[in-house]
Amino acid sequence: MRFSNECKNASGNRGSWRTISSHRLREVHLDKLLEGGLREGTVTELVGGSSSGKTQVCMQVAASVAYRCRAMVGFVDTCHSFSATRLSHMLGGLVGGRDAVQRRVGAADEIGDAMKSIMHYSIFDIFPMLSFLNQLHTTLSVQVQSMEEKVMRLLIVDCASSVISPILGGIPGHALMVSMGIILKKLALENHLAVLITNHTVGGEGGHPKPALGETWKAMPSVRLLLARDFSSNLCHATVMKHTSMACNRHAAFQITRTGLRPVF
Amino acid sequence: MDVLTLALPPSQRSKLLAAGFHTTAALVSVTPFQLSQEANITLEEATVVLKLVPRSDIDHVGALSLSGPLTGSTTAWDLLIHEKNRRKIGTGSTEVDKILGGGVLSKELTEICGVPGVGKTQFSMQLAVNVQIPAEFGGVGGHAIYIDTEGSFMMERVLQITEAVIDDLRNKSPASAEDLTVEDFLSHIYLLRVHDPVEQLAVVNTLPTLLDEHKEVRLVVFDSVTFNFRQDFEDMAGRTRLLANMAQKLMAVAENYDVAIVLVNQVTHKVTSEGSRTVPALGESWSHVCTNRLMVYWMDGQRYAHLAKSPSLPVGTAPYVITEEGVRDAQESHKRPKLVEPHG
């Protein structure tokens, strides 16, 4: 059943709206918030201040997709925030079992398999980033899908504003930012990826933080989530700021634990 | 993809656009000679331009794999193995090392942030000495580059710290520590004195060359990264861009040369409707730059280090003291003398 769905996706005969597959993020409770999870063909943006949990959510999503959907995940890391150790803890939490004794036989292999399907890219500059995204687009477009190979389903860019902020204000700056937005949307739509990007906040009027990168960038993602961390209770609050088919200001909270993100009801 | 997205000097880009080459697809099937004729640029420039154009690797016969054309990719599994083998630079206090996950890690930017007088420079000097602890004693055995912007690097103090470290190592294992001398340690700290923002940016730009020449460097300390950027900047947006640029270059250096970068930051007061609170200087955008943030502060006459930001460790607090020998664990209470009022 699943294979036939993917056939339809690859040939592009059906409109992708009808054969959307969403990635289940049961652990994060964002499922309910986003009514199903991250959608293929859309760019989702996570906005939040410093240490609000953006990278934790990105890693949790990567772990979840790599393990549950058995798909390849691309993680573009522009600010040295990726920690493989932490990812392995999260995968341990997904696989189940508190310690090696309780874990079932073969769990370690499953974790290893999942980790091998998460590709990590360290890119710090805008031109290598654009070149990489374009290469990814051409490679994925011509790739012939076989039964054994894993397909890339999710692309994470953490953090998009680190590569764009230094060039804004220069002459080609704005245009380069728009180019990056275009290629991210292309990747989402034409290559059937779910794209997850993170963004910083900057001070706005009245001291309220607003997403960095300005008004033009704001129009690019289809879904925007605001993350805020409450240090006294160690909870992370996610609010929907923008969505194509859902009401805004819906809210969920989760806790960052040793084995990943846990929903708080 | 637009020709705009190629890293070209503006004059070449405008010549290409004037000749009608708007997208990279138009450049794919053009020879260097043709390009130089039509766009009115030299043959060498045309060759360079065409090298920048990404080509689909379908020309390369064989199976396409995702990691092939996308060079520079490693899997999370490779990173995990690498992370497990990473060496850490001790801070001198085992409690602080514990909250940092063993010490200051390479390939990461660690920020130390605190009020004046709490011990940031002491930490920096201690790290510059501790990075040289040989591998037999569990250290990294590398050299250090110390970039001093405030003039707070005191040679006599580093001498004291080095002597104390060598004494400690000699107590642990006299045989292996025999050929460690103070001169060796001091000669492996490369000191750079920076006086203004331009010099600071120049130093950051030339760090790759420096690190190429001195391949044993495993630590770069910036004390402090804030000082030159706090005054004389009318254009705050420009300042933020310069800082973001500097941060990017530092991250690339940390990644490519496998060094640990320690940035010392000052604090400032932020006045909001609820009152004022102490926040790290250089603004909200700078907070996103560091991988780990260590806030150091006073409380009840005792110094504390608090890990506020880390991708893999929970937040934690540890007390420490500054003695004659350097940064050490707080065994008994070392109260600050009551002669001076503690900073608020």
Coordinates of C-alpha atoms in Angstrom, one line a residue:
Chain A
M1 CA 0.0 0.0 0.0
R2 CA 2.8 2.3 1.0
F3 CA 4.8 1.4 -2.1
S4 CA 1.9 2.3 -4.4
N5 CA 1.6 5.6 -2.7
E6 CA 5.2 6.4 -3.3
C7 CA 4.8 5.4 -6.9
K8 CA 2.2 8.1 -7.3
N9 CA 4.4 10.6 -5.6
A10 CA 7.4 9.9 -7.8
S11 CA 5.5 10.1 -11.0
G12 CA 3.7 13.2 -9.9
N13 CA 0.6 12.2 -11.7
R14 CA -1.6 12.9 -8.7
G15 CA -1.5 16.3 -7.1
S16 CA 0.6 16.0 -4.0
W17 CA -2.2 17.3 -1.8
R18 CA -4.0 14.0 -2.0
T19 CA -1.1 11.8 -1.2
I20 CA 0.4 13.7 1.6
S21 CA 2.2 11.6 4.1
S22 CA 2.8 13.2 7.4
H23 CA 5.5 12.3 9.9
R24 CA 4.2 11.3 13.2
L25 CA 5.8 13.1 16.1
R26 CA 4.0 11.3 18.8
E27 CA 6.7 12.0 21.3
V28 CA 6.5 15.7 20.9
H29 CA 2.8 16.3 21.0
L30 CA 3.4 18.6 18.1
D31 CA 1.3 16.0 16.2
K32 CA -1.8 17.3 17.7
L33 CA -0.8 20.8 17.4
L34 CA 0.0 20.5 13.7
E35 CA -2.9 18.1 13.1
G36 CA -0.9 15.3 11.9
G37 CA 2.7 16.4 11.9
L38 CA 5.1 17.9 9.4
R39 CA 3.7 17.8 5.9
E40 CA 5.6 16.9 2.7
G41 CA 5.7 19.9 0.4
T42 CA 5.6 22.5 3.1
V43 CA 8.3 24.6 4.7
T44 CA 7.9 24.8 8.5
E45 CA 9.7 27.4 10.5
L46 CA 10.6 27.2 14.2
V47 CA 11.1 30.6 15.7
G48 CA 12.5 31.1 19.2
G49 CA 14.9 33.0 21.4
S50 CA 18.2 31.6 22.5
S51 CA 18.0 28.2 24.2
S52 CA 14.3 28.0 23.6
G53 CA 14.5 24.4 22.4
K54 CA 14.6 24.8 18.6
T55 CA 17.6 22.5 18.1
Q56 CA 16.1 19.9 20.5
V57 CA 12.9 19.8 18.5
C58 CA 14.9 19.5 15.3
M59 CA 16.9 16.6 16.7
Q60 CA 13.8 14.9 18.0
V61 CA 12.0 15.2 14.7
A62 CA 15.1 13.8 12.9
A63 CA 15.3 10.9 15.3
S64 CA 11.6 10.2 14.9
V65 CA 11.5 10.3 11.2
A66 CA 14.7 8.2 10.8
Y67 CA 13.4 5.6 13.1
R68 CA 9.7 5.4 12.5
C69 CA 9.5 6.2 8.8
R70 CA 12.8 4.5 7.9
A71 CA 13.7 7.4 5.8
M72 CA 16.8 9.4 5.2
V73 CA 17.1 12.8 6.9
G74 CA 19.3 15.7 5.9
F75 CA 20.5 17.9 8.8
V76 CA 22.2 21.1 7.7
D77 CA 23.9 22.5 10.8
T78 CA 25.1 26.1 10.5
C79 CA 25.7 26.8 14.1
H80 CA 27.4 23.8 15.7
S81 CA 24.3 22.9 17.6
F82 CA 24.1 19.3 16.6
S83 CA 25.0 16.7 19.1
A84 CA 25.2 13.1 18.0
T85 CA 25.3 11.9 21.6
R86 CA 22.0 13.6 22.4
L87 CA 20.5 12.2 19.2
S88 CA 21.5 8.7 20.3
H89 CA 19.7 9.3 23.7
M90 CA 16.6 10.4 21.9
L91 CA 16.7 7.3 19.7
G92 CA 17.2 5.3 22.8
G93 CA 14.0 6.8 24.1
L94 CA 12.2 6.0 20.9
V95 CA 13.4 2.4 20.7
G96 CA 12.3 1.9 24.3
G97 CA 13.7 0.5 27.4
R98 CA 15.4 2.4 30.1
D99 CA 18.7 0.6 30.0
A100 CA 20.5 -2.0 28.0
V101 CA 19.0 -4.8 30.0
Q102 CA 15.4 -3.9 29.2
R103 CA 16.1 -3.1 25.6
R104 CA 15.2 -5.8 23.2
V105 CA 17.7 -7.7 21.2
G106 CA 18.6 -5.8 18.0
A107 CA 17.7 -2.4 19.5
A108 CA 21.3 -1.2 19.3
D109 CA 21.3 -2.2 15.6
E110 CA 18.1 -0.2 15.0
I111 CA 19.6 2.8 16.7
G112 CA 22.7 2.4 14.6
D113 CA 20.6 2.1 11.4
A114 CA 18.7 5.2 12.2
M115 CA 21.8 7.1 13.0
K116 CA 23.3 6.1 9.7
S117 CA 20.4 7.5 7.8
I118 CA 20.8 10.9 9.2
M119 CA 23.2 12.9 7.1
H120 CA 24.9 15.8 8.7
Y121 CA 26.2 18.8 6.8
S122 CA 28.2 21.7 8.3
I123 CA 27.7 24.8 6.2
F124 CA 28.5 28.2 7.5
D125 CA 28.4 30.5 4.5
I126 CA 25.6 31.5 2.1
F127 CA 27.2 30.5 -1.2
P128 CA 28.1 27.0 -0.1
M129 CA 24.6 26.7 1.3
L130 CA 23.0 27.7 -2.0
S131 CA 25.3 25.5 -3.9
F132 CA 24.5 22.6 -1.6
L133 CA 20.7 23.0 -1.8
N134 CA 20.9 23.1 -5.5
Q135 CA 23.0 20.0 -5.7
L136 CA 20.6 18.3 -3.4
H137 CA 17.7 19.3 -5.6
T138 CA 19.3 18.0 -8.8
T139 CA 20.4 14.8 -7.1
L140 CA 17.0 14.1 -5.7
S141 CA 15.3 14.9 -8.9
V142 CA 17.2 12.4 -11.0
Q143 CA 17.6 9.7 -8.3
V144 CA 15.9 6.5 -9.3
Q145 CA 14.2 5.0 -6.4
S146 CA 14.9 1.4 -5.6
M147 CA 13.2 -0.8 -3.1
E148 CA 16.2 -1.2 -0.8
E149 CA 17.5 2.4 -0.7
K150 CA 16.1 4.9 1.7
V151 CA 14.6 8.0 0.3
M152 CA 15.2 11.4 1.8
R153 CA 12.0 12.6 3.4
L154 CA 13.0 15.4 5.7
L155 CA 15.5 18.3 5.4
I156 CA 16.3 20.3 8.5
V157 CA 18.2 23.6 8.3
D158 CA 19.4 24.7 11.7
C159 CA 19.7 27.6 11.7
A160 CA 18.7 29.5 8.6
S161 CA 19.3 32.9 10.0
S162 CA 23.0 32.2 10.8
V163 CA 23.9 32.2 7.2
I164 CA 21.6 34.9 6.0
S165 CA 22.0 37.6 8.7
P166 CA 25.6 38.5 7.9
I167 CA 24.8 39.3 4.3
L168 CA 21.6 41.3 4.7
G169 CA 22.4 44.9 4.1
G170 CA 25.0 44.1 1.5
I171 CA 24.1 44.6 -2.2
P172 CA 23.1 41.1 -3.2
G173 CA 22.0 40.3 0.4
H174 CA 18.2 40.5 0.0
A175 CA 18.2 38.7 -3.3
L176 CA 20.4 35.9 -1.9
M177 CA 17.9 35.4 0.9
V178 CA 15.0 35.2 -1.5
S179 CA 17.0 32.7 -3.6
M180 CA 17.5 30.6 -0.6
G181 CA 13.8 30.7 0.1
I182 CA 13.0 29.7 -3.4
I183 CA 15.3 26.7 -3.4
L184 CA 13.9 25.5 -0.1
K185 CA 10.4 25.7 -1.4
K186 CA 11.4 23.9 -4.6
L187 CA 13.0 21.1 -2.5
A188 CA 9.8 20.8 -0.6
L189 CA 7.4 20.8 -3.5
E190 CA 9.4 19.1 -6.3
N191 CA 11.3 16.6 -4.2
H192 CA 8.5 15.8 -1.8
L193 CA 10.5 16.7 1.3
A194 CA 9.2 18.2 4.5
V195 CA 11.5 21.1 5.2
L196 CA 12.0 22.3 8.7
I197 CA 14.0 25.5 9.3
T198 CA 14.8 27.5 12.4
N199 CA 15.1 31.2 12.9
H200 CA 16.2 33.5 15.6
T201 CA 14.2 36.3 17.2
V202 CA 15.3 39.9 17.4
G203 CA 13.9 42.7 19.4
G204 CA 10.7 44.2 18.0
E205 CA 8.6 47.2 19.1
G206 CA 7.7 47.3 22.7
G207 CA 10.5 44.8 23.5
H208 CA 8.5 41.9 22.1
P209 CA 10.7 39.6 20.1
K210 CA 9.9 39.1 16.5
P211 CA 11.3 36.6 14.0
A212 CA 14.6 37.7 12.4
L213 CA 15.2 38.1 8.7
G214 CA 12.4 40.5 8.1
E215 CA 9.1 40.7 6.3
T216 CA 10.2 39.1 3.1
W217 CA 11.3 35.9 4.8
K218 CA 8.2 35.8 6.8
A219 CA 6.2 35.1 3.7
M220 CA 8.3 32.0 2.8
P221 CA 7.4 29.3 5.2
S222 CA 3.8 27.9 5.2
V223 CA 3.8 27.0 8.8
R224 CA 5.4 28.9 11.7
L225 CA 5.8 27.8 15.3
L226 CA 7.0 30.0 18.1
L227 CA 8.9 28.3 20.8
A228 CA 9.4 29.7 24.3
R229 CA 11.2 28.2 27.2
D230 CA 10.1 28.6 30.7
F231 CA 13.2 28.1 32.8
S232 CA 11.5 27.9 36.1
S233 CA 9.4 24.9 35.2
N234 CA 11.8 23.6 32.4
L235 CA 8.9 23.5 30.0
C236 CA 8.9 24.4 26.4
H237 CA 5.8 26.1 24.9
A238 CA 5.0 25.8 21.2
T239 CA 2.5 28.1 19.6
V240 CA 1.2 28.1 16.1
M241 CA 1.8 31.5 14.6
K242 CA 1.0 30.7 10.9
H243 CA -0.6 27.8 9.2
T244 CA -2.2 27.2 5.9
S245 CA -5.2 25.3 7.0
M246 CA -5.5 25.7 10.8
A247 CA -6.4 28.4 13.2
C248 CA -3.5 30.2 14.9
N249 CA -2.5 30.6 18.5
R250 CA -3.0 26.9 19.3
H251 CA -0.6 25.9 22.0
A252 CA 1.2 22.8 23.3
A253 CA 3.8 22.3 26.0
F254 CA 6.5 19.7 26.3
Q255 CA 9.3 18.9 28.6
I256 CA 12.9 18.3 27.6
T257 CA 14.1 15.1 29.3
R258 CA 17.2 13.0 29.1
T259 CA 15.6 10.8 26.4
G260 CA 14.0 13.5 24.4
L261 CA 10.9 15.6 24.4
R262 CA 7.9 14.5 26.4
P263 CA 4.4 15.9 26.0
V264 CA 2.9 17.7 29.0
F265 CA -0.9 17.6 29.2
Chain B
M1 CA 19.5 28.8 -10.2
D2 CA 20.2 32.5 -10.7
V3 CA 23.7 33.7 -11.6
L4 CA 23.3 35.9 -8.6
T5 CA 23.9 32.9 -6.4
L6 CA 27.4 32.3 -7.6
A7 CA 30.2 33.8 -5.5
L8 CA 31.4 36.3 -8.1
P9 CA 32.8 39.8 -7.8
P10 CA 30.0 42.3 -8.7
S11 CA 31.8 43.5 -11.9
Q12 CA 31.9 40.0 -13.4
R13 CA 28.3 39.4 -12.4
S14 CA 27.1 42.5 -14.1
K15 CA 29.0 41.6 -17.3
L16 CA 27.4 38.1 -17.3
L17 CA 24.0 39.6 -16.8
A18 CA 24.6 42.2 -19.6
A19 CA 25.6 39.4 -21.9
G20 CA 22.3 37.6 -21.3
F21 CA 23.4 34.8 -18.9
H22 CA 20.8 35.0 -16.1
T23 CA 20.7 31.5 -14.9
T24 CA 23.3 28.8 -14.3
A25 CA 21.5 26.6 -16.7
A26 CA 22.6 28.9 -19.5
L27 CA 26.2 28.6 -18.4
V28 CA 26.3 24.8 -18.3
S29 CA 26.9 24.2 -22.0
V30 CA 29.2 27.1 -22.7
T31 CA 32.9 26.7 -23.2
P32 CA 35.4 29.2 -21.5
F33 CA 36.3 30.7 -24.9
Q34 CA 32.7 31.4 -25.8
L35 CA 32.0 32.8 -22.4
S36 CA 35.0 35.2 -22.5
Q37 CA 34.0 36.4 -26.0
E38 CA 30.3 37.0 -25.2
A39 CA 30.7 38.4 -21.7
N40 CA 33.9 40.4 -22.4
I41 CA 36.0 38.9 -19.7
T42 CA 39.4 37.2 -19.8
L43 CA 39.8 33.5 -20.5
E44 CA 41.0 32.9 -16.9
E45 CA 38.0 34.6 -15.4
A46 CA 35.7 32.6 -17.7
T47 CA 37.3 29.3 -16.5
V48 CA 36.9 30.4 -12.9
V49 CA 33.2 31.3 -13.4
L50 CA 32.5 28.0 -15.1
K51 CA 34.2 26.1 -12.3
L52 CA 31.7 27.6 -9.9
V53 CA 28.7 26.4 -11.9
P54 CA 27.2 23.3 -10.3
R55 CA 26.7 20.5 -12.7
S56 CA 24.4 17.6 -12.2
D57 CA 26.4 14.6 -11.7
I58 CA 24.5 12.6 -14.1
D59 CA 27.5 13.0 -16.4
H60 CA 29.4 10.7 -14.1
V61 CA 28.4 7.2 -15.1
G62 CA 27.3 5.0 -12.3
A63 CA 24.8 4.9 -9.5
L64 CA 24.0 8.2 -7.9
S65 CA 24.4 8.1 -4.2
L66 CA 23.4 10.9 -1.9
S67 CA 26.7 11.3 -0.2
G68 CA 28.7 11.3 -3.5
P69 CA 27.9 14.7 -5.0
L70 CA 27.1 16.2 -1.7
T71 CA 30.6 16.3 -0.3
G72 CA 31.2 17.1 3.3
S73 CA 28.5 14.9 4.5
T74 CA 28.9 12.6 7.4
T75 CA 26.2 10.5 9.1
A76 CA 25.1 11.0 12.6
W77 CA 26.7 7.6 13.4
D78 CA 30.2 8.9 12.3
L79 CA 29.7 11.9 14.4
L80 CA 28.8 9.8 17.4
I81 CA 32.0 7.8 17.2
H82 CA 33.9 11.0 16.8
E83 CA 32.2 12.7 19.8
K84 CA 33.0 9.7 22.0
N85 CA 36.7 10.1 21.3
R86 CA 36.8 13.8 21.7
R87 CA 39.3 15.1 24.3
K88 CA 38.3 17.8 26.7
I89 CA 40.2 20.7 28.1
G90 CA 39.8 20.8 31.9
T91 CA 39.0 24.1 33.6
G92 CA 40.9 23.4 36.8
S93 CA 37.8 22.7 38.8
T94 CA 36.3 19.2 38.6
E95 CA 32.8 20.5 39.5
V96 CA 32.8 22.9 36.6
D97 CA 34.2 20.2 34.3
K98 CA 31.3 18.0 35.3
I99 CA 28.6 20.4 34.3
L100 CA 30.5 21.0 31.0
G101 CA 30.5 17.3 30.3
G102 CA 34.2 16.8 31.0
G103 CA 35.6 20.2 30.0
V104 CA 35.7 22.5 27.1
L105 CA 35.2 20.6 23.9
S106 CA 36.9 21.1 20.6
K107 CA 34.9 22.1 17.5
E108 CA 32.6 24.1 19.7
L109 CA 32.3 27.7 20.7
T110 CA 32.0 28.2 24.4
E111 CA 31.1 31.5 25.8
I112 CA 32.0 32.6 29.3
C113 CA 29.8 35.5 30.4
G114 CA 29.9 37.4 33.7
V115 CA 30.2 40.6 35.7
P116 CA 33.6 42.3 36.0
G117 CA 35.8 40.7 38.6
V118 CA 34.1 37.3 38.7
G119 CA 37.0 35.4 37.1
K120 CA 36.5 35.3 33.3
T121 CA 40.1 36.2 32.5
Q122 CA 41.3 33.7 35.2
F123 CA 39.3 31.0 33.5
S124 CA 40.8 32.0 30.1
M125 CA 44.3 31.9 31.4
Q126 CA 43.7 28.6 33.2
L127 CA 42.4 27.1 30.0
A128 CA 45.3 28.3 28.0
V129 CA 47.6 26.5 30.4
N130 CA 45.4 23.4 30.8
V131 CA 45.2 22.7 27.1
Q132 CA 48.9 21.9 27.2
I133 CA 48.6 19.1 29.7
P134 CA 50.0 16.1 27.9
A135 CA 47.8 13.2 26.7
E136 CA 49.3 10.8 29.4
F137 CA 47.6 12.9 32.0
G138 CA 44.3 12.9 30.2
G139 CA 44.8 16.3 28.6
V140 CA 44.8 17.5 25.0
G141 CA 48.5 18.3 24.7
G142 CA 48.0 21.2 22.3
H143 CA 49.0 24.8 22.1
A144 CA 46.9 27.9 22.6
I145 CA 46.3 31.2 20.9
Y146 CA 45.3 34.0 23.3
I147 CA 43.7 37.1 21.8
D148 CA 43.7 39.8 24.3
T149 CA 41.5 42.9 23.6
E150 CA 41.4 44.4 27.1
G151 CA 45.0 44.2 28.2
S152 CA 44.1 41.9 31.0
F153 CA 46.6 39.1 30.2
M154 CA 49.1 39.1 33.1
M155 CA 52.3 37.3 32.5
E156 CA 53.1 36.9 36.2
R157 CA 49.7 35.3 36.8
V158 CA 50.1 32.8 33.9
L159 CA 53.5 31.9 35.4
Q160 CA 51.9 31.2 38.8
I161 CA 49.2 29.1 37.1
T162 CA 51.7 27.2 35.0
E163 CA 53.9 26.4 38.0
A164 CA 50.9 25.1 40.0
V165 CA 49.8 22.9 37.1
I166 CA 53.3 21.4 36.6
D167 CA 53.5 20.8 40.4
D168 CA 50.2 19.0 40.3
L169 CA 51.3 16.8 37.4
R170 CA 54.6 16.1 39.1
N171 CA 52.7 14.9 42.2
K172 CA 50.5 12.6 40.1
S173 CA 53.3 10.9 38.2
P174 CA 56.9 12.2 38.7
A175 CA 58.3 10.1 35.9
S176 CA 56.2 11.3 33.1
A177 CA 56.2 14.9 34.2
E178 CA 60.0 15.2 34.4
D179 CA 60.6 17.0 31.2
L180 CA 57.8 19.5 31.5
T181 CA 59.2 22.9 32.0
V182 CA 57.6 26.3 32.6
E183 CA 59.4 27.7 29.6
D184 CA 57.8 25.1 27.3
F185 CA 54.4 25.8 28.5
L186 CA 54.8 29.6 28.2
S187 CA 56.3 29.4 24.8
H188 CA 53.2 27.5 23.5
I189 CA 50.8 30.3 24.3
Y190 CA 50.7 32.6 21.3
L191 CA 49.5 36.0 22.5
L192 CA 47.9 38.5 20.1
R193 CA 47.0 42.0 21.3
V194 CA 44.1 43.7 19.6
H195 CA 43.2 47.3 20.0
D196 CA 40.1 48.1 17.9
P197 CA 37.2 46.4 16.0
V198 CA 39.1 46.4 12.7
E199 CA 42.1 44.7 14.2
Q200 CA 39.8 42.1 15.8
L201 CA 38.0 41.3 12.5
A202 CA 41.4 41.1 10.8
V203 CA 42.6 38.7 13.4
V204 CA 39.6 36.5 12.9
N205 CA 40.1 36.6 9.1
T206 CA 43.7 35.6 9.5
L207 CA 43.1 32.8 12.0
P208 CA 43.1 30.1 9.3
T209 CA 46.6 31.2 8.2
L210 CA 47.8 31.2 11.7
L211 CA 46.4 27.8 12.4
D212 CA 47.9 26.5 9.2
E213 CA 51.3 27.6 10.5
H214 CA 50.8 26.3 14.0
K215 CA 49.1 23.0 13.6
E216 CA 49.3 22.0 17.3
V217 CA 47.0 24.7 18.4
R218 CA 43.9 23.2 20.0
L219 CA 42.5 26.3 21.8
V220 CA 41.7 29.8 20.8
V221 CA 40.7 32.2 23.6
F222 CA 39.1 35.6 22.9
D223 CA 39.3 37.8 25.9
S224 CA 37.1 39.6 25.5
V225 CA 35.1 39.5 22.3
T226 CA 32.8 42.3 23.5
F227 CA 35.2 45.1 24.5
N228 CA 35.8 46.6 21.0
F229 CA 32.2 46.4 20.0
R230 CA 30.6 48.2 22.8
Q231 CA 31.4 51.8 21.9
D232 CA 31.6 53.9 18.7
F233 CA 28.9 52.1 16.8
E234 CA 26.1 54.4 15.7
D235 CA 24.7 51.8 13.4
M236 CA 23.5 48.9 15.5
A237 CA 22.4 46.9 12.5
G238 CA 25.9 47.2 11.1
R239 CA 27.4 46.1 14.3
T240 CA 25.1 43.0 14.4
R241 CA 26.1 42.1 10.8
L242 CA 29.8 42.5 11.6
L243 CA 29.4 40.3 14.7
A244 CA 27.4 37.7 12.7
N245 CA 30.2 37.7 10.1
M246 CA 32.8 37.2 12.8
A247 CA 30.8 34.4 14.4
Q248 CA 30.5 32.6 11.1
K249 CA 34.2 32.7 10.5
L250 CA 34.9 31.5 14.0
M251 CA 32.5 28.6 13.5
A252 CA 34.2 27.6 10.3
V253 CA 37.6 27.8 11.9
A254 CA 36.4 25.6 14.8
E255 CA 35.0 23.0 12.5
N256 CA 37.9 22.9 10.0
Y257 CA 40.8 23.0 12.3
D258 CA 39.4 21.0 15.2
V259 CA 40.0 23.7 17.8
A260 CA 38.0 24.7 20.8
I261 CA 37.1 28.4 20.8
V262 CA 36.4 30.2 24.0
L263 CA 34.7 33.6 23.8
V264 CA 34.6 35.8 26.9
N265 CA 31.6 38.1 27.0
Q266 CA 30.6 40.9 29.3
V267 CA 27.2 41.7 30.7
T268 CA 24.9 44.6 30.4
H269 CA 21.7 45.7 31.9
K270 CA 18.5 45.4 30.0
V271 CA 15.7 47.7 31.2
T272 CA 12.2 46.3 30.6
S273 CA 8.9 47.2 32.0
E274 CA 9.4 44.8 34.9
G275 CA 12.6 46.3 35.9
S276 CA 16.2 45.7 34.9
R277 CA 18.1 42.5 34.6
T278 CA 21.6 41.5 33.7
V279 CA 21.9 39.9 30.3
P280 CA 25.0 39.0 28.2
A281 CA 26.2 41.9 26.1
L282 CA 26.2 42.2 22.3
G283 CA 22.5 41.6 21.9
E284 CA 20.0 38.8 21.3
S285 CA 21.5 37.8 18.0
W286 CA 24.9 37.0 19.6
S287 CA 23.3 34.6 22.0
H288 CA 22.6 32.2 19.2
V289 CA 26.3 32.1 18.1
C290 CA 27.8 30.1 20.9
T291 CA 27.3 26.4 21.3
N292 CA 27.7 26.4 25.0
R293 CA 27.2 29.3 27.3
L294 CA 28.7 29.4 30.8
M295 CA 27.4 32.2 33.0
V296 CA 29.7 33.0 36.0
Y297 CA 28.3 35.1 38.9
W298 CA 28.6 35.8 42.5
M299 CA 26.1 34.7 45.1
D300 CA 26.6 35.0 48.9
G301 CA 30.2 35.7 48.5
Q302 CA 30.8 32.5 46.5
R303 CA 31.6 32.2 42.8
Y304 CA 29.3 30.0 40.7
A305 CA 29.4 28.8 37.1
H306 CA 26.1 28.0 35.5
L307 CA 25.7 26.2 32.2
A308 CA 22.9 28.1 30.5
K309 CA 23.0 26.7 27.0
S310 CA 24.2 23.4 25.6
P311 CA 23.0 21.1 22.9
S312 CA 23.5 17.9 24.8
L313 CA 23.7 18.6 28.5
P314 CA 21.2 19.8 31.0
V315 CA 21.6 23.1 32.8
G316 CA 23.7 22.9 35.9
T317 CA 25.5 25.0 38.4
A318 CA 28.8 24.5 40.2
P319 CA 30.8 26.6 42.6
Y320 CA 34.5 27.3 42.1
V321 CA 37.2 29.4 43.7
I322 CA 40.2 31.4 42.4
T323 CA 43.3 30.6 44.4
E324 CA 46.9 31.4 44.0
E325 CA 47.2 28.3 41.9
G326 CA 44.3 29.2 39.6
V327 CA 40.8 28.0 39.2
R328 CA 40.0 25.2 41.7
D329 CA 37.1 23.4 43.3
A330 CA 35.4 25.1 46.2
Q331 CA 36.1 22.8 49.1
E332 CA 35.6 25.1 51.9
S333 CA 33.8 28.4 51.7
H334 CA 36.1 31.1 50.4
K335 CA 34.1 34.1 51.2
R336 CA 34.9 37.3 49.5
P337 CA 36.3 39.9 51.9
K338 CA 33.7 42.2 53.3
L339 CA 35.8 45.3 52.5
V340 CA 34.3 45.5 48.9
E341 CA 30.6 45.5 48.2
P342 CA 29.7 42.6 45.9
H343 CA 28.6 43.7 42.4
G344 CA 24.8 43.7 42.0

